[in-house]
PDB file of C-alpha atoms in Angstrom:
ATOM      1  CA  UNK A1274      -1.548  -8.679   1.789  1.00 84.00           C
ATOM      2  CA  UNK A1275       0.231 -11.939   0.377  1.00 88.00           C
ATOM      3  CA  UNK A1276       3.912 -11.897   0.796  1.00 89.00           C
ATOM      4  CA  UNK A1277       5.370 -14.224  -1.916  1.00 86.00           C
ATOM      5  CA  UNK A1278       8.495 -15.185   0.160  1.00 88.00           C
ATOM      6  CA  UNK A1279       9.252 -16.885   3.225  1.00 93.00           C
ATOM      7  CA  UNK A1280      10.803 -13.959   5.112  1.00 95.00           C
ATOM      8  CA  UNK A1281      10.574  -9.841   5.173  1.00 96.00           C
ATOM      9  CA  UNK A1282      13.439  -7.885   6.325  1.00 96.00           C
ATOM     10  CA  UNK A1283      12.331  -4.627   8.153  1.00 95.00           C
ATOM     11  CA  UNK A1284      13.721  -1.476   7.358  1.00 92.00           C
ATOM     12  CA  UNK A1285      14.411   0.809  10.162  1.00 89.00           C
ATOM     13  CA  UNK A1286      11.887   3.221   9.293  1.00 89.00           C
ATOM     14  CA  UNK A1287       9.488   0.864   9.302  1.00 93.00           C
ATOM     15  CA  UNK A1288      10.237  -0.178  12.679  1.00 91.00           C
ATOM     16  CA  UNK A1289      10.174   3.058  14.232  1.00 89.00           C
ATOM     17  CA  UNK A1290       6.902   3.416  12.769  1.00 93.00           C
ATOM     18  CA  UNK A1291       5.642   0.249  13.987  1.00 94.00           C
ATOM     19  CA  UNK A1292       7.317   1.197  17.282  1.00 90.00           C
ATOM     20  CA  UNK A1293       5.598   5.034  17.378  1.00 90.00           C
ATOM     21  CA  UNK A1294       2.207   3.577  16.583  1.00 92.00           C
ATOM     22  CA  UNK A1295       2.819   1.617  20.301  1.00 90.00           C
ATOM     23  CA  UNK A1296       2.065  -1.839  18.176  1.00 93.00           C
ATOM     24  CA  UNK A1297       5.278  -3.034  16.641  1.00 94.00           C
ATOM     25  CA  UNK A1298       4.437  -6.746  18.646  1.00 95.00           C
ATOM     26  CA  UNK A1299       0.484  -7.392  17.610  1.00 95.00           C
ATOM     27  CA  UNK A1300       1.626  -5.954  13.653  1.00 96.00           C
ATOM     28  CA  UNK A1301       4.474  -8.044  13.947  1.00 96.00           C
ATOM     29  CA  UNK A1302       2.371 -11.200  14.787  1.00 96.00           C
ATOM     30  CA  UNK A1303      -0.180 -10.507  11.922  1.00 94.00           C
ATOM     31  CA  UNK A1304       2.813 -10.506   8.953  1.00 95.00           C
ATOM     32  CA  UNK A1305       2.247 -13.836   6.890  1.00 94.00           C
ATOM     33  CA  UNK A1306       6.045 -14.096   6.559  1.00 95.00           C
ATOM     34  CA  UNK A1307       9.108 -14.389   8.963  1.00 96.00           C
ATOM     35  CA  UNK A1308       9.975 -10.961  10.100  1.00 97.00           C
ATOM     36  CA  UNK A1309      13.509 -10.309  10.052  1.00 97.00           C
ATOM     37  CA  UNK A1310      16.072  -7.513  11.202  1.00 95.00           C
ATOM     38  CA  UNK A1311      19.892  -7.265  10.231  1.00 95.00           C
ATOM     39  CA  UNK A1312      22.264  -6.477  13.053  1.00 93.00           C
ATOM     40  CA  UNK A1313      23.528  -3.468  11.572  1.00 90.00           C
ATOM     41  CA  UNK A1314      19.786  -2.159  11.650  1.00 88.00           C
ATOM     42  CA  UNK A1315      18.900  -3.687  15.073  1.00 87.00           C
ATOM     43  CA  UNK A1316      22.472  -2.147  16.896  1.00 85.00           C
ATOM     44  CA  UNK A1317      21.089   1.396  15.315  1.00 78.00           C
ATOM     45  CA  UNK A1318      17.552   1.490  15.519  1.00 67.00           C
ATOM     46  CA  UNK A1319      17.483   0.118  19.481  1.00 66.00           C
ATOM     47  CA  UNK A1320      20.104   2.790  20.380  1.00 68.00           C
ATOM     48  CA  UNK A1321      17.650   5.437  17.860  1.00 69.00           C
ATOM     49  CA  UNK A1322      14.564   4.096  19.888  1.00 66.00           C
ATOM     50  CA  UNK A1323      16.281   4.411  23.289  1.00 64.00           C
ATOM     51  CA  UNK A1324      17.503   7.890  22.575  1.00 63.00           C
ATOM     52  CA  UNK A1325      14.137   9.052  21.297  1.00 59.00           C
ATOM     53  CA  UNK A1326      11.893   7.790  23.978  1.00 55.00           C
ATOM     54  CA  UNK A1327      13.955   8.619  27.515  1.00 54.00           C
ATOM     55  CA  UNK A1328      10.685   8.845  29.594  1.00 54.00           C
ATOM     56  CA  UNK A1329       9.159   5.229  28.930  1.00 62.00           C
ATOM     57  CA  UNK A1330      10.904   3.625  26.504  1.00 71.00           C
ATOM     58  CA  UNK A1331       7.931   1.887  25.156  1.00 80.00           C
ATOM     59  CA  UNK A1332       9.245   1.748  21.462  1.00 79.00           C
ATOM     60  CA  UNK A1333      12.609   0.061  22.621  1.00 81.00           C
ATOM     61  CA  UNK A1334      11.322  -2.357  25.215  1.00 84.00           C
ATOM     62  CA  UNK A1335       8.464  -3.599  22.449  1.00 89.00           C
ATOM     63  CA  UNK A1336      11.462  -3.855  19.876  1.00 88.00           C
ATOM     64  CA  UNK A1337      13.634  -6.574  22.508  1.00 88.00           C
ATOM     65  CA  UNK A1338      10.211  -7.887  23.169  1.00 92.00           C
ATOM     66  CA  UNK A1339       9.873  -8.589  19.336  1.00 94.00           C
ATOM     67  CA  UNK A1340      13.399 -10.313  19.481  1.00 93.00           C
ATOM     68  CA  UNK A1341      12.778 -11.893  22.951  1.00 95.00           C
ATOM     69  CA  UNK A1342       9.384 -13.350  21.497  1.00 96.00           C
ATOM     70  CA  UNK A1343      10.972 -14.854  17.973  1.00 95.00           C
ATOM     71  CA  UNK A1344       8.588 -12.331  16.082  1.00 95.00           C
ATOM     72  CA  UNK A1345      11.639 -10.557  14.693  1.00 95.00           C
ATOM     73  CA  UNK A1346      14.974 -12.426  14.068  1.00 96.00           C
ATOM     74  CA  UNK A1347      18.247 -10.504  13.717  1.00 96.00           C
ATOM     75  CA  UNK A1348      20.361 -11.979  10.590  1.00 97.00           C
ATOM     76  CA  UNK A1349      23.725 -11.016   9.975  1.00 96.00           C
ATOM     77  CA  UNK A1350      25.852 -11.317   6.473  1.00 96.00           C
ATOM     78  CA  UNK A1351      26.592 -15.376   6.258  1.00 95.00           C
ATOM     79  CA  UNK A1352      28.818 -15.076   3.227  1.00 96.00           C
ATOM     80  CA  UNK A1353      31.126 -13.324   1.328  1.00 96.00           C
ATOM     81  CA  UNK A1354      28.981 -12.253  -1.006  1.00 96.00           C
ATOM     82  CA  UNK A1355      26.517 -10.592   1.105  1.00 96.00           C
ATOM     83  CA  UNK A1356      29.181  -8.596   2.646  1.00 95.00           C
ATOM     84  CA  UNK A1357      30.365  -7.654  -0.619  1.00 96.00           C
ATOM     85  CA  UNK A1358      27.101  -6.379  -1.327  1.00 95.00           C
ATOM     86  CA  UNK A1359      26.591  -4.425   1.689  1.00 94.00           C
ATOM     87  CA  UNK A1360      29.964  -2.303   0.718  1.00 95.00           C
ATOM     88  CA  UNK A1361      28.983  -1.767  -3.016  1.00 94.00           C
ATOM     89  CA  UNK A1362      25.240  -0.947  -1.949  1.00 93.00           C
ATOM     90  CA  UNK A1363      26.532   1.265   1.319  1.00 91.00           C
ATOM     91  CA  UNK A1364      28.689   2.900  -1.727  1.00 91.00           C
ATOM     92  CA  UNK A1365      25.189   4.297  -3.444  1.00 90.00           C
ATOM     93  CA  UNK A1366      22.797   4.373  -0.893  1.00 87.00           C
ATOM     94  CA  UNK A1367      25.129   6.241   2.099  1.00 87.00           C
ATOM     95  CA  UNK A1368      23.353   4.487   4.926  1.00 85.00           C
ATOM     96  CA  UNK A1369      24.404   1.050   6.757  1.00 88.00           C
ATOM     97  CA  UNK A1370      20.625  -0.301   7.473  1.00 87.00           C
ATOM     98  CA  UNK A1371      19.140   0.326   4.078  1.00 89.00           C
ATOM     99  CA  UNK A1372      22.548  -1.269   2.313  1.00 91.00           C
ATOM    100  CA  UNK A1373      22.488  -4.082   5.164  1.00 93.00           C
ATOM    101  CA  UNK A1374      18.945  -4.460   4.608  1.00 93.00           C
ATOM    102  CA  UNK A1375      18.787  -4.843   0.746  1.00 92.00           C
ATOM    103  CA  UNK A1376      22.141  -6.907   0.608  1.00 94.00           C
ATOM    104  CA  UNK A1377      20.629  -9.856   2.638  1.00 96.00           C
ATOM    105  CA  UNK A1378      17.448  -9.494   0.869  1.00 95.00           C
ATOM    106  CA  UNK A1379      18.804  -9.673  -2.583  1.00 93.00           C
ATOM    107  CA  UNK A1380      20.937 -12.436  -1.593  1.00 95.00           C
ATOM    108  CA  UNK A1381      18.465 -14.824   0.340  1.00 96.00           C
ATOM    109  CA  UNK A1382      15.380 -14.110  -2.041  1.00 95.00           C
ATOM    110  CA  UNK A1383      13.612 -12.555   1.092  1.00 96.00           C
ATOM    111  CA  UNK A1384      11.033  -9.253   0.874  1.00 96.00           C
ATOM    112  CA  UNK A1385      12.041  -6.064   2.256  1.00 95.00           C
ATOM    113  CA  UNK A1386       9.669  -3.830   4.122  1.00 96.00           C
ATOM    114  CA  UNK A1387      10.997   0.134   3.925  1.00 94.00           C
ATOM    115  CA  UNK A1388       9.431   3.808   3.597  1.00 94.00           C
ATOM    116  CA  UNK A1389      12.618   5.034   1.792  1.00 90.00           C
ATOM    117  CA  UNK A1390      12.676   6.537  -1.514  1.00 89.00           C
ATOM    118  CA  UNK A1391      15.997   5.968  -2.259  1.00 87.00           C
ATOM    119  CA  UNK A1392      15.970   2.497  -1.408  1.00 88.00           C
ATOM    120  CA  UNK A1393      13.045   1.724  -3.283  1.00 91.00           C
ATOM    121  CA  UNK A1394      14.033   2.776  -6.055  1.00 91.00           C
ATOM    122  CA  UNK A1395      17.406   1.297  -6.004  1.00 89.00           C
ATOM    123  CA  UNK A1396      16.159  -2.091  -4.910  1.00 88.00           C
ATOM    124  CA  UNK A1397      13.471  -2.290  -8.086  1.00 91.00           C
ATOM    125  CA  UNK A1398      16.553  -1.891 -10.297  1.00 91.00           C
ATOM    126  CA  UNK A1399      18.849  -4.606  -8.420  1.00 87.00           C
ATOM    127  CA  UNK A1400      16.395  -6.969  -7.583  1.00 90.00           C
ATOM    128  CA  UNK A1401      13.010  -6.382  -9.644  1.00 92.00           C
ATOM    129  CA  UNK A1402      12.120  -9.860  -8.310  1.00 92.00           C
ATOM    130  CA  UNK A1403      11.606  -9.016  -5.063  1.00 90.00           C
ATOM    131  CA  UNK A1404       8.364  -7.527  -3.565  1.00 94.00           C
ATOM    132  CA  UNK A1405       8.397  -4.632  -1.550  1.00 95.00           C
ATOM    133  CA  UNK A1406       6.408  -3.223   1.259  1.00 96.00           C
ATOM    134  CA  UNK A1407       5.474  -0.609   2.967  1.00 96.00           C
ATOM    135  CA  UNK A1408       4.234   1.046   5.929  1.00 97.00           C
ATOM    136  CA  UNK A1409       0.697   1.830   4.999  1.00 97.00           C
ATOM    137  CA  UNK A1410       0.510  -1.647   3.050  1.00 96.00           C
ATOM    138  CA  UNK A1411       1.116  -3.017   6.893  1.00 97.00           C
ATOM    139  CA  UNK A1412      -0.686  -0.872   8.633  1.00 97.00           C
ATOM    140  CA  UNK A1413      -3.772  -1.276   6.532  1.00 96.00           C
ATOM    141  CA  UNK A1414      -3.573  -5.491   5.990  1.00 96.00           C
ATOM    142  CA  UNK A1415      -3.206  -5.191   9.861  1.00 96.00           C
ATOM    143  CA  UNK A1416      -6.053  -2.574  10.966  1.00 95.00           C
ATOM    144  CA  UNK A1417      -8.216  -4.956   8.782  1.00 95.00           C
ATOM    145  CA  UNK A1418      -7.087  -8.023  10.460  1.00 94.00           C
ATOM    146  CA  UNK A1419      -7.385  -6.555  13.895  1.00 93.00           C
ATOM    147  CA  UNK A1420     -11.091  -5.051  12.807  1.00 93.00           C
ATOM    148  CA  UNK A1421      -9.823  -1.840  13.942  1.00 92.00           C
ATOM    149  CA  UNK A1422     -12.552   0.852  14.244  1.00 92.00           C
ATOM    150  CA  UNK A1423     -12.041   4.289  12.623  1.00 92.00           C
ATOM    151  CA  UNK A1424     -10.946   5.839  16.029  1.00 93.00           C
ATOM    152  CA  UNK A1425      -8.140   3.548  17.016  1.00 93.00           C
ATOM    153  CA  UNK A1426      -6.716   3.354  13.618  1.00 94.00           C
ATOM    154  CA  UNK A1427      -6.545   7.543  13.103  1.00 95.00           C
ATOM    155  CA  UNK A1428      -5.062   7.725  16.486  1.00 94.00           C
ATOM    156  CA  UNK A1429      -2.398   4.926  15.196  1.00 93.00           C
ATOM    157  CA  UNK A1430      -1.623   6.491  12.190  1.00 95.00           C
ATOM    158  CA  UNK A1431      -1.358  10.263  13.986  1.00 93.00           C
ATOM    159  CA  UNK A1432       1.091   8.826  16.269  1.00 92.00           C
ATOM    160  CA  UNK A1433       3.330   7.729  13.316  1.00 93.00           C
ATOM    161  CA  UNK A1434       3.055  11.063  11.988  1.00 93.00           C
ATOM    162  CA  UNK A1435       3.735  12.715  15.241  1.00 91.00           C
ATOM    163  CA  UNK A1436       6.264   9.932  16.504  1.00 87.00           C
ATOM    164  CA  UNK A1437       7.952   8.613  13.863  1.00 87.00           C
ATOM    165  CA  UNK A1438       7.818  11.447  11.619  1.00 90.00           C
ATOM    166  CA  UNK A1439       6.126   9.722   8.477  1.00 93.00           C
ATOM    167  CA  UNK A1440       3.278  10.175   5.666  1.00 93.00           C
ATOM    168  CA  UNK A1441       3.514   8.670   2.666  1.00 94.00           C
ATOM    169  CA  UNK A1442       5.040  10.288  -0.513  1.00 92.00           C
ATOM    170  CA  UNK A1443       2.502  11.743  -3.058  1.00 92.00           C
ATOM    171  CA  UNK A1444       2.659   9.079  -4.915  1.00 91.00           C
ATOM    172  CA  UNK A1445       1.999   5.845  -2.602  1.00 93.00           C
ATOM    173  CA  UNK A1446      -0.674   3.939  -3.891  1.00 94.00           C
ATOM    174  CA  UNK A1447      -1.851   3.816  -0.205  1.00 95.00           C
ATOM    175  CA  UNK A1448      -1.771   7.323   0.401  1.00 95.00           C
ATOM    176  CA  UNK A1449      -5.052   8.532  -0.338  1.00 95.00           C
ATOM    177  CA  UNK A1450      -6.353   5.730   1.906  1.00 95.00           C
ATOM    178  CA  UNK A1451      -3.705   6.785   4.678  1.00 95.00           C
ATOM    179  CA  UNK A1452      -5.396  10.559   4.270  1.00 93.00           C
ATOM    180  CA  UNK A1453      -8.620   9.074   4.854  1.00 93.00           C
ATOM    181  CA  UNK A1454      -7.991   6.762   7.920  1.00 92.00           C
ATOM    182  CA  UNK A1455      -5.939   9.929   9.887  1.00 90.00           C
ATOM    183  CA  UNK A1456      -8.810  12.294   9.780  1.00 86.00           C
ATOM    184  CA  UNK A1457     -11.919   9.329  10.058  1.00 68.00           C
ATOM    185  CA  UNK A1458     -13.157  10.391   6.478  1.00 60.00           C
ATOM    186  CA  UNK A1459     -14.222   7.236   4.077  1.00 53.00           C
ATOM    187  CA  UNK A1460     -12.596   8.244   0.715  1.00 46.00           C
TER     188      UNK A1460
END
């Protein structure tokens, strides 16, 4: 996975997959970019994680970790402009994160890492420029890195689909492979 700019702002889905597959720090540390969060997605997503994991909180103490560690950064708007772009974006898209997300992104000439439909496809129109990941693009540069074995891997990706709710859309490039890797079949 190259990343062709010097930071990649996280999405909140992708975090709470990252944070269901119980490996949001060691993926973290293996993204060849500064990993970034706004604060609109990081006030949200640490109250979403808390709410959603009352027994052990696992998801939200790896996700202050993260912070704690410098492997994720919070940003906030630093101009004008960027706030103007939040409203206008918040406008189409009707969330905060996603319209936080891609109006710092845009902006700062970073990469944006996000699951959403939506968002994707309103982010290739404003800002073709701009390279955008995924969750299985992640996952899978990251289970190679790590030399994970078929077992480990299905059991990560199962608990994103269990835990964070997610499988890619029938058309992800990555889907097929994301099939494969959840039931231990080569493809």
């Amino acid at each position: 996975m190259r990343i062709a700019h010097s930071h990649v702002l996280l999405d909140a889905c992708c975090i709470l997959n990252f944070c269901a597959s119980g490996n949001l720090l060691a993926i973290l540390k293996c993204i060849p970019a500064q990993v970034a969060v706004t604060q609109v997605v990081q006030e949200s997503e640490l109250k979403t994680l808390q709410r959603l994991e009352n027994e052990d909180n696992t998801g939200a103490v790896q996700f202050e970790a993260a912070i704690e560690q410098g492997l994720l950064i919070v940003v906030d708007f630093e101009s004008e402009e960027e706030a103007e772009s939040f409203v206008n974006y918040a406008a189409v898209l009707r969330d905060d994160g996603e319209s936080a997300t891609c109006a710092i992104a845009v902006h700062r000439g970073w990469a944006i890492a996000t699951d959403d439909k939506a968002a994707i496809s309103f982010f290739q129109q404003t800002a073709p420029y701009l390279q955008i990941l995924s969750t299985p693009e992640i996952i899978k540069y990251w289970s190679e890195e790590a030399d994970l074995d078929s077992s480990a891997l299905r059991n990560l990706i199962n608990a994103i689909r269990v835990k964070g709710r997610y499988f890619p859309h029938k058309s992800h490039p990555l889907r097929s492979w994301w099939e494969a890797a959840s039931t231990g079949v080569d493809r």
